[in-house]
Each structure stands twice: as C-alpha cells, then as structure tokens.
Short mmCIF file of C-alpha atoms in Angstrom, two decimals:
data_model
loop_
_atom_site.label_atom_id
_atom_site.label_comp_id
_atom_site.label_asym_id
_atom_site.label_seq_id
_atom_site.Cartn_x
_atom_site.Cartn_y
_atom_site.Cartn_z
CA MET A 1 33.80 -56.47 -3.27
CA ARG A 2 33.44 -52.97 -1.54
CA ILE A 3 35.15 -51.08 -4.51
CA THR A 4 33.31 -52.85 -7.18
CA TRP A 5 29.90 -51.84 -5.43
CA LEU A 6 30.83 -48.40 -4.59
CA LYS A 7 31.93 -48.09 -8.61
CA ALA A 8 28.66 -49.62 -9.59
CA ALA A 9 26.70 -46.95 -7.48
CA CYS A 10 28.62 -44.19 -9.07
CA VAL A 11 27.83 -45.47 -12.54
CA MET A 12 24.11 -45.88 -11.86
CA LEU A 13 24.14 -42.28 -10.50
CA SER A 14 26.01 -40.82 -13.28
CA TYR A 15 23.23 -42.60 -15.70
CA PHE A 16 20.23 -41.28 -13.62
CA SER A 17 21.99 -37.91 -13.79
CA SER A 18 22.48 -37.86 -17.36
CA MET A 19 18.64 -39.17 -17.93
CA LEU A 20 17.36 -36.03 -15.60
CA ILE A 21 19.39 -33.56 -17.75
CA ILE A 22 18.07 -35.04 -20.96
CA LEU A 23 14.63 -34.64 -19.60
CA LEU A 24 14.85 -31.09 -18.50
CA LEU A 25 16.50 -30.12 -21.69
CA PRO A 26 13.57 -29.67 -23.77
CA ASN A 27 12.10 -27.34 -21.54
CA LEU A 28 15.34 -25.52 -21.20
CA VAL A 29 15.77 -24.88 -25.08
CA SER A 30 11.99 -24.61 -25.96
CA ALA A 31 11.89 -20.90 -24.22
CA GLU A 32 12.08 -18.36 -26.80
CA GLU A 33 11.61 -14.75 -27.57
CA ILE A 34 8.50 -14.20 -30.02
CA SER A 35 8.12 -10.62 -31.90
CA VAL A 36 4.47 -9.41 -32.28
CA GLY A 37 3.34 -6.60 -34.11
CA GLU A 38 0.20 -4.58 -34.14
CA ASN A 39 -1.56 -6.19 -37.13
CA GLN A 40 -1.11 -9.58 -35.38
CA SER A 41 -3.49 -10.97 -32.80
CA LEU A 42 -2.14 -10.93 -29.10
CA GLN A 43 -4.19 -13.42 -27.90
CA GLN A 44 -3.14 -15.88 -30.52
CA ALA A 45 0.60 -15.25 -29.93
CA ILE A 46 -0.10 -16.05 -26.11
CA ASP A 47 -2.12 -19.17 -26.88
CA ASP A 48 0.89 -20.11 -29.17
CA ALA A 49 3.61 -19.20 -27.00
CA SER A 50 5.27 -22.17 -24.85
CA ALA A 51 5.89 -21.64 -20.85
CA GLY A 52 8.70 -19.68 -20.43
CA ASP A 53 8.71 -17.73 -23.54
CA VAL A 54 8.99 -13.81 -23.71
CA ILE A 55 6.38 -11.84 -26.09
CA LYS A 56 8.28 -8.51 -27.58
CA LEU A 57 5.21 -6.34 -28.63
CA LYS A 58 5.96 -3.91 -31.20
CA LYS A 59 4.67 -0.11 -30.85
CA GLY A 60 1.02 0.16 -31.70
CA LEU A 61 -2.34 -0.40 -30.36
CA TYR A 62 -3.53 -3.85 -29.37
CA LYS A 63 -7.38 -4.01 -29.32
CA GLY A 64 -9.54 -6.35 -27.16
CA SER A 65 -9.24 -8.25 -23.81
CA VAL A 66 -6.51 -10.74 -23.24
CA THR A 67 -6.13 -13.88 -20.92
CA ILE A 68 -2.75 -15.54 -19.93
CA THR A 69 -2.86 -19.00 -18.44
CA LYS A 70 0.80 -19.95 -18.74
CA ALA A 71 4.12 -18.79 -17.64
CA LEU A 72 5.11 -16.14 -19.82
CA SER A 73 6.81 -12.42 -20.15
CA ILE A 74 5.09 -9.54 -22.07
CA VAL A 75 7.47 -6.62 -22.54
CA GLY A 76 6.43 -3.84 -24.73
CA GLU A 77 8.29 -1.37 -26.67
CA GLU A 78 7.51 2.56 -26.06
CA GLY A 79 4.22 3.30 -27.43
CA VAL A 80 2.50 -0.37 -26.87
CA ILE A 81 -1.37 0.05 -26.05
CA ILE A 82 -3.56 -2.75 -24.92
CA ASP A 83 -7.28 -1.56 -25.16
CA GLY A 84 -9.96 -3.38 -23.45
CA GLU A 85 -12.54 -1.40 -25.68
CA GLY A 86 -14.64 -0.96 -22.32
CA GLU A 87 -15.48 -4.55 -21.80
CA GLY A 88 -14.31 -6.76 -18.88
CA ASN A 89 -11.09 -6.95 -17.91
CA VAL A 90 -8.26 -5.85 -20.23
CA LEU A 91 -5.85 -8.43 -19.09
CA THR A 92 -6.48 -11.51 -17.14
CA ILE A 93 -3.82 -13.31 -15.62
CA ILE A 94 -4.62 -17.28 -14.36
CA ALA A 95 -1.04 -18.46 -13.86
CA ASP A 96 2.25 -18.37 -11.88
CA ASP A 97 5.42 -16.72 -12.90
CA VAL A 98 4.08 -14.05 -15.24
CA THR A 99 5.76 -10.64 -16.13
CA LEU A 100 4.17 -7.80 -17.80
CA GLU A 101 6.46 -4.68 -18.63
CA GLY A 102 6.33 -1.56 -20.44
CA VAL A 103 2.77 -1.18 -21.62
CA THR A 104 -0.19 0.96 -21.48
CA ILE A 105 -3.38 -0.80 -20.52
CA GLN A 106 -6.67 1.06 -20.98
CA ASN A 107 -10.61 1.14 -21.06
CA SER A 108 -11.62 -1.68 -18.91
CA GLY A 109 -15.56 -2.38 -18.26
CA LYS A 110 -17.12 -0.63 -15.37
CA GLY A 111 -19.10 -3.79 -14.21
CA THR A 112 -18.04 -4.82 -10.66
CA ASN A 113 -14.40 -5.54 -9.83
CA GLU A 114 -13.62 -5.12 -13.70
CA SER A 115 -9.91 -4.12 -13.93
CA GLY A 116 -7.03 -3.09 -16.25
CA ILE A 117 -5.15 -6.05 -15.06
CA TYR A 118 -6.99 -8.95 -13.14
CA VAL A 119 -4.83 -11.89 -11.33
CA LYS A 120 -6.47 -14.83 -9.96
CA ASP A 121 -4.76 -17.21 -7.74
CA GLY A 122 -1.20 -16.13 -9.47
CA ASP A 123 2.08 -16.36 -7.73
CA ARG A 124 5.33 -14.70 -8.37
CA ILE A 125 3.70 -12.21 -10.70
CA THR A 126 5.72 -9.07 -11.57
CA ILE A 127 3.69 -6.14 -13.20
CA GLN A 128 6.36 -3.13 -13.48
CA GLY A 129 6.78 -0.02 -15.71
CA ASN A 130 3.25 -0.15 -16.91
CA VAL A 131 0.52 2.95 -17.80
CA ILE A 132 -2.99 1.83 -16.43
CA GLN A 133 -5.58 4.57 -17.21
CA ASP A 134 -9.41 4.54 -17.75
CA ALA A 135 -9.64 1.49 -15.78
CA LEU A 136 -12.25 0.59 -12.99
CA HIS A 137 -9.83 -1.16 -10.60
CA GLY A 138 -6.03 -0.71 -12.09
CA ILE A 139 -4.64 -4.00 -10.72
CA TYR A 140 -7.12 -6.35 -8.79
CA ILE A 141 -5.27 -9.55 -7.13
CA GLU A 142 -7.08 -12.38 -5.70
CA ASN A 143 -5.15 -14.56 -3.42
CA GLY A 144 -1.77 -14.34 -4.87
CA THR A 145 1.70 -14.74 -3.29
CA ASP A 146 4.99 -13.27 -3.76
CA ASN A 147 3.81 -10.64 -6.35
CA THR A 148 5.69 -7.30 -7.21
CA ILE A 149 4.07 -4.11 -8.58
CA SER A 150 6.71 -1.45 -9.12
CA GLY A 151 7.25 1.64 -11.02
CA ASN A 152 3.36 1.82 -12.55
CA GLU A 153 1.26 4.86 -13.35
CA ILE A 154 -2.47 4.26 -12.45
CA SER A 155 -5.44 6.21 -13.17
CA SER A 156 -9.08 5.68 -13.08
CA PHE A 157 -11.84 7.14 -15.46
CA ALA A 158 -13.28 10.87 -15.06
CA GLY A 159 -16.07 11.38 -12.50
CA ARG A 160 -16.76 11.08 -8.50
CA LEU A 161 -14.66 8.96 -6.39
CA SER A 162 -17.33 6.82 -5.25
CA ASP A 163 -17.92 5.49 -8.90
CA LYS A 164 -14.18 4.35 -9.38
CA GLY A 165 -12.25 1.49 -8.21
CA HIS A 166 -8.67 1.28 -6.57
CA GLY A 167 -5.39 1.72 -7.95
CA VAL A 168 -4.34 -1.82 -6.64
CA TYR A 169 -6.83 -4.01 -4.80
CA LEU A 170 -5.49 -6.80 -2.82
CA SER A 171 -8.05 -9.54 -1.77
CA GLY A 172 -6.41 -12.22 0.23
CA GLY A 173 -3.01 -14.06 -0.37
CA SER A 174 0.52 -12.99 1.19
CA SER A 175 3.87 -11.35 0.51
CA PHE A 176 3.22 -8.38 -1.82
CA TYR A 177 5.55 -5.79 -2.55
CA LEU A 178 4.58 -2.37 -3.94
CA GLU A 179 7.19 0.09 -4.72
CA GLY A 180 7.46 3.40 -6.52
CA ASN A 181 4.04 3.39 -8.07
CA VAL A 182 2.23 6.64 -8.91
CA PHE A 183 -1.83 6.66 -8.04
CA MET A 184 -3.97 9.45 -9.07
CA GLY A 185 -7.67 10.02 -8.95
CA VAL A 186 -8.60 6.77 -7.78
CA GLN A 187 -11.09 5.69 -4.98
CA ASP A 188 -8.37 4.13 -2.52
CA GLY A 189 -4.47 4.08 -3.76
CA VAL A 190 -3.94 0.98 -2.44
CA TYR A 191 -6.90 -1.26 -0.96
CA SER A 192 -5.89 -4.10 1.16
CA GLU A 193 -8.15 -6.89 2.53
CA ASN A 194 -7.43 -9.81 4.40
CA VAL A 195 -3.73 -9.99 3.46
CA ASP A 196 -0.45 -11.35 5.49
CA GLY A 197 2.56 -9.37 4.52
CA VAL A 198 2.46 -6.16 2.37
CA GLU A 199 5.35 -3.60 1.67
CA LEU A 200 4.65 -0.25 0.42
CA ILE A 201 7.87 1.31 -0.23
CA GLU A 202 8.01 4.98 -1.97
CA ASN A 203 4.61 5.24 -3.88
CA GLN A 204 2.75 8.36 -4.37
CA VAL A 205 -1.00 8.95 -4.07
CA TYR A 206 -2.87 12.02 -5.01
CA TYR A 207 -6.59 13.15 -5.34
CA SER A 208 -8.05 10.08 -4.36
CA ARG A 209 -10.28 8.98 -1.05
CA TYR A 210 -8.05 7.08 1.14
CA ALA A 211 -4.61 6.90 -0.18
CA ILE A 212 -3.89 3.63 1.86
CA HIS A 213 -6.62 1.74 3.00
CA LEU A 214 -5.89 -1.43 5.26
CA MET A 215 -8.72 -3.83 6.38
CA PHE A 216 -7.96 -6.96 8.40
CA ASN A 217 -4.33 -7.06 7.47
CA LYS A 218 -1.15 -8.01 9.32
CA ASN A 219 2.48 -7.65 8.74
CA VAL A 220 2.25 -4.40 6.78
CA ARG A 221 5.19 -1.90 6.35
CA LEU A 222 4.62 1.48 4.77
CA GLU A 223 7.87 3.62 4.19
CA GLY A 224 8.92 6.34 2.51
CA ASN A 225 5.45 7.04 0.73
CA HIS A 226 3.90 10.33 -0.35
CA LEU A 227 0.52 10.97 0.16
CA GLU A 228 -0.91 14.18 -0.66
CA GLY A 229 -4.20 16.04 -1.40
CA ASN A 230 -6.52 13.16 -0.78
CA ILE A 231 -9.55 12.75 1.78
CA THR A 232 -7.57 10.66 4.09
CA GLY A 233 -3.79 9.56 4.11
CA VAL A 234 -3.89 6.33 5.85
CA MET A 235 -6.92 4.39 7.01
CA CYS A 236 -6.19 1.30 9.14
CA MET A 237 -8.85 -0.74 10.56
CA ASP A 238 -8.88 -4.36 12.40
CA SER A 239 -5.21 -4.90 11.60
CA GLN A 240 -2.03 -5.72 13.42
CA GLN A 241 1.71 -5.67 13.01
CA ILE A 242 1.74 -2.33 11.02
CA ASP A 243 4.67 -0.22 10.64
CA LEU A 244 4.36 3.38 9.31
CA ILE A 245 8.05 4.73 8.83
CA SER A 246 9.15 7.99 7.43
CA ASN A 247 6.17 8.96 5.39
CA GLU A 248 4.81 12.36 4.15
CA ILE A 249 1.32 12.66 4.80
CA ILE A 250 0.15 16.25 3.80
CA ASP A 251 -2.99 18.16 2.70
CA HIS A 252 -5.76 15.78 3.66
CA PHE A 253 -7.87 18.72 4.50
CA ASN A 254 -11.43 17.59 3.82
CA VAL A 255 -14.05 18.09 6.46
CA ARG A 256 -13.93 14.21 6.86
CA GLY A 257 -9.97 14.31 6.39
CA PHE A 258 -7.16 12.31 8.69
CA GLY A 259 -3.72 12.22 8.03
CA ILE A 260 -3.54 8.88 9.76
CA ILE A 261 -6.55 7.13 11.16
CA ILE A 262 -6.12 3.99 13.41
CA TYR A 263 -9.25 1.95 14.46
CA ASP A 264 -9.36 -1.45 16.38
CA SER A 265 -6.00 -2.30 15.81
CA ALA A 266 -2.94 -3.57 17.74
CA ASP A 267 0.78 -3.65 17.59
CA ILE A 268 1.21 -0.58 15.23
CA ALA A 269 4.47 1.56 15.01
CA ILE A 270 4.37 5.16 13.90
CA LYS A 271 7.60 6.85 13.56
CA GLU A 272 9.35 9.66 12.02
CA ASN A 273 6.29 10.80 9.77
CA ASP A 274 5.65 14.34 8.46
CA VAL A 275 1.94 14.90 9.39
CA ARG A 276 1.01 18.06 7.93
CA LEU A 277 -1.60 20.12 6.81
CA ASN A 278 -4.57 17.77 7.66
CA SER A 279 -8.06 18.32 8.89
CA THR A 280 -6.72 15.91 11.78
CA GLY A 281 -3.32 14.83 11.80
CA LEU A 282 -3.53 11.63 13.62
CA SER A 283 -6.35 9.78 15.23
CA LEU A 284 -6.72 6.66 17.27
CA GLU A 285 -9.74 4.78 18.67
CA LYS A 286 -9.86 1.42 20.43
CA THR A 287 -6.00 0.71 19.67
CA VAL A 288 -3.39 -1.47 21.78
CA GLU A 289 0.31 -1.17 21.78
CA VAL A 290 1.03 1.58 19.56
CA GLN A 291 4.30 3.39 19.39
CA ILE A 292 4.17 6.96 18.42
CA GLU A 293 7.67 8.50 17.92
CA ARG A 294 9.51 11.28 16.43
CA ASN A 295 6.86 12.43 14.08
CA ILE A 296 6.20 15.94 12.95
CA ILE A 297 2.63 16.73 13.22
CA SER A 298 2.17 20.45 12.29
CA GLY A 299 -0.19 22.91 10.58
CA ASN A 300 -3.24 20.79 11.10
CA GLN A 301 -6.75 21.64 12.27
CA VAL A 302 -6.51 19.12 15.21
CA GLY A 303 -3.03 17.47 15.76
CA LEU A 304 -3.78 14.70 17.87
CA GLU A 305 -7.09 12.74 18.64
CA PHE A 306 -7.46 9.89 21.20
CA ILE A 307 -10.84 8.52 21.21
CA GLY A 308 -12.27 5.89 23.72
CA SER A 309 -10.11 3.19 24.95
CA ASN A 310 -6.45 3.10 23.89
CA GLU A 311 -4.30 0.88 25.81
CA GLY A 312 -0.31 0.41 26.16
CA ASN A 313 0.43 2.99 23.82
CA VAL A 314 3.81 4.85 24.18
CA PHE A 315 4.07 8.39 22.80
CA THR A 316 7.25 10.21 22.86
CA GLU A 317 9.65 12.87 21.08
CA ASN A 318 6.90 13.97 18.78
CA ASN A 319 6.96 17.58 17.44
CA PHE A 320 3.74 19.32 17.73
CA ILE A 321 3.88 22.62 16.01
CA GLY A 322 1.25 25.23 14.70
CA ASN A 323 -1.91 23.20 14.95
CA VAL A 324 -5.09 25.21 15.63
CA VAL A 325 -6.15 22.38 18.27
CA GLN A 326 -3.07 20.59 19.67
CA SER A 327 -4.94 17.60 20.70
CA LYS A 328 -8.73 16.39 21.53
CA ILE A 329 -8.39 13.45 24.04
CA THR A 330 -11.63 12.25 25.51
CA ASN A 331 -9.74 10.13 28.13
CA ASN A 332 -8.00 12.53 30.67
CA GLN A 333 -5.81 9.98 31.76
CA MET A 334 -3.73 9.37 28.47
CA GLN A 335 -0.21 9.51 29.05
CA LEU A 336 1.81 11.69 26.58
CA ASP A 337 5.28 10.50 27.17
CA ASN A 338 7.21 7.22 27.72
CA GLY A 339 7.95 7.82 31.30
CA VAL A 340 11.29 9.46 30.75
CA ARG A 341 10.97 12.01 27.65
CA GLY A 342 7.79 13.64 26.64
CA ASN A 343 7.12 15.47 23.27
CA TYR A 344 7.55 19.26 22.03
CA TRP A 345 4.37 21.49 22.02
CA ASP A 346 4.74 24.83 20.63
CA ASP A 347 2.12 26.04 22.86
CA TYR A 348 3.49 24.98 26.05
CA SER A 349 3.56 27.92 28.65
CA SER A 350 5.24 26.82 31.80
CA TYR A 351 8.81 27.37 32.94
CA ASP A 352 12.07 25.73 32.72
CA VAL A 353 14.14 26.70 35.98
CA THR A 354 16.85 24.00 35.46
CA GLY A 355 17.60 25.15 31.79
CA ASP A 356 17.49 21.60 30.54
CA GLY A 357 15.10 22.24 27.89
CA ILE A 358 12.48 20.28 29.76
CA GLY A 359 9.74 21.96 31.04
CA ASP A 360 9.33 21.58 34.74
CA ILE A 361 5.41 21.53 34.95
CA THR A 362 3.71 18.47 32.99
CA TYR A 363 2.14 19.53 29.85
CA LYS A 364 -1.55 19.26 29.84
CA ALA A 365 -3.14 18.54 26.40
CA GLY A 366 -6.41 20.13 25.38
CA SER A 367 -7.88 23.47 27.06
CA LEU A 368 -11.07 24.82 28.19
CA TYR A 369 -11.63 25.80 24.74
CA ASP A 370 -11.15 22.30 23.53
CA GLN A 371 -13.87 21.05 26.12
CA LEU A 372 -16.38 23.73 24.65
CA LEU A 373 -15.85 22.48 21.20
CA GLU A 374 -16.56 18.96 22.27
CA LYS A 375 -20.15 20.34 23.18
CA GLN A 376 -20.39 23.23 20.81
CA PRO A 377 -18.37 22.54 17.48
CA TYR A 378 -19.84 25.63 15.75
CA TRP A 379 -17.96 27.89 18.07
CA GLN A 380 -14.58 27.27 16.55
CA PHE A 381 -13.03 29.85 14.71
#
C-alpha cells in the first residue's frame, strides 16, 4: 500500500509539473525581436509589442514623445535619434523590466520636471549607452528600485545653470547603480533625494552647479568619480552612511565653490580622495562620526574648514600641500589626529629631534592671519 501511494503521488506531481510548463510556454515562446525603421511609428510598435519583446531601431530620426507601459527592450543602431520636439518627456517609462540602449534622446519640454527619460515607479530599469541632450532633466526617476544607469552621455540646453535641470534626478526609491556616465553643463550632475542605496562609480561631471548633490539619503557610495570645473564637487546635506572613496575633485574655484561640503550629516567616510584647486577643499558643519583619512588636499584657497559643532570625527594621515590657507577652524578644541597618527602639513615649522619623521611639537592649525581674516576677509591677498 505504501509503494502504491508513493507511486500515485509521483504521477500527480509529474502531471502538475507538465501543466505548469504548458502554461508558461506561451510566455516563453511569444517573446520576439521586432525591427522598426525610420518611416514607422515607434509608439505603434511599442503598443503592438508583447511583454519581453526586443524592439530593434534602425538608423534614423523618430519624432514625437513615446510611452512604455510593459516590459520591453529598445535597442538602437548607431545613428538612432528620438526627438521629443520640445514638448513634455521624450520617453516615459511606466513599467518594470525595461531596457533602453544605444539611442540619442533629445529636445524635451522645459516645463517642471520634464525630462529626456522619465521613469515612474519602475523597478529593474536599465538605461545604458545612450546620449541625452537638449533636455531639462536628463533622466528623472521617481520611486524606483534596482535601477541601473551606465555609460550614458548627458547634457542640457544652452543657458544659465539655474534654468537647467539635473543630469540624473533620483526622487525616492532604493538601490540605484550609476557607473561610467558623463555629465556636462547641467544644474546638478546627480541630484538624489530621499533615497536609500546609491552607488556612484567612475562617473564624470563637468561645468555644472553641484557635481553630486545628496539630500536626505542613506547608504551612498561614491568611488572613482572625476568631478571638475563645477561650482561645487560634492554637496551632502542631512544624510548618513556616506562613503567618498578615491574620487578626483578638482577646480571648483568659484567664490561659492567647495570641493566637498558636508552639512548636518553623520557616519561619513572620506578616504583617499584627491581634493585639489578648489576655493575651499573640505568643509564640515554640524557633522557626527566622520572619518577623514589619507586624502590629498592641495592647492586650495582654503584647505580645511570646520564650522560649528563637529563631534566624534577622526582625522588622520591626510596631506595638506600648497593651500593658501591651510585651515579655518572655529572650534579651537578640534582634534586633528586619531590619537596616534597625525597629518602632513607642509607649513609645519617646528622640529623633529628624534628623527622619526613626526614633529615633536603639536601642529596648531590656523594662524593670527587666519583669525584676522575671520573679521576682515578683504585683507586676504
């Protein structure tokens, strides 16, 4: 009886497995590759496609905005242009599991939050290898999860930075991965607000307002990015669990410019960055638990600025070289070492009797000249 019962159970399991395969098979077989030419309607091709299809765009100009409401891949040959003709979003995605690759997207509208690519509540979106130009915002994502933006070139309209949008605008959501993108002449290269989990790896931002702008974020990693010629390199406010590792932050020499500015934030690691030729290299205000280690801070008007209360910070093994003013510190009790190792200051003028490469007299940041500048800033050379 036992053997008969087991045999019957196996037969039933086999039957249900077969039925499941039959039910799934139509979805597997229905996915197809659809070729679309310049004289065809891209929106019609999207509407006619089934979930999972791949739309291959042939070289040419495709005019008018398009909307994707199902899981699709759109892949363009070299020379594919989707032109929004200056109205609304050029491409709107209201679906999960969408891929966009190898196209040029241009001419969005200039109304509030209009974009080259607008994504609403989209998960597992991949946007890679595209050119986005003449758009207010390049890519604007609201409340997405597990989205990837890689290898894109993004620029805005000509004009003042205040009239432009952001290269990538992240509003809400979690788990974004941005790698190898180039941003040029936008308001902020990446603006991220109320997001949990962002990786920014080896991106480049030039001639914008803030290269990277973080507001109310947590779990963010910036590594290997090149930020140059903007007003400010990294602006981080009201955020926590932020890692800035091995970035090049160069030539933010505007009168309001900073290489890195951290405000009202906690649990920050700033390690092995090259912070060079900025108006102020590194500025911290109202921070808690910031680790600042092994950075090169050189050629800045002001190398280091601490304002107000900064608690539990570790500051060690940094190199201060060729800054006009090494430091501006309002709290005279600020500790500039980790209790064992200090930093290199190229204006250290005391002595090393023991010959161990470590000064025998504690370096005191700031000078009488620095104190005078606090009251009379116009006295500086």
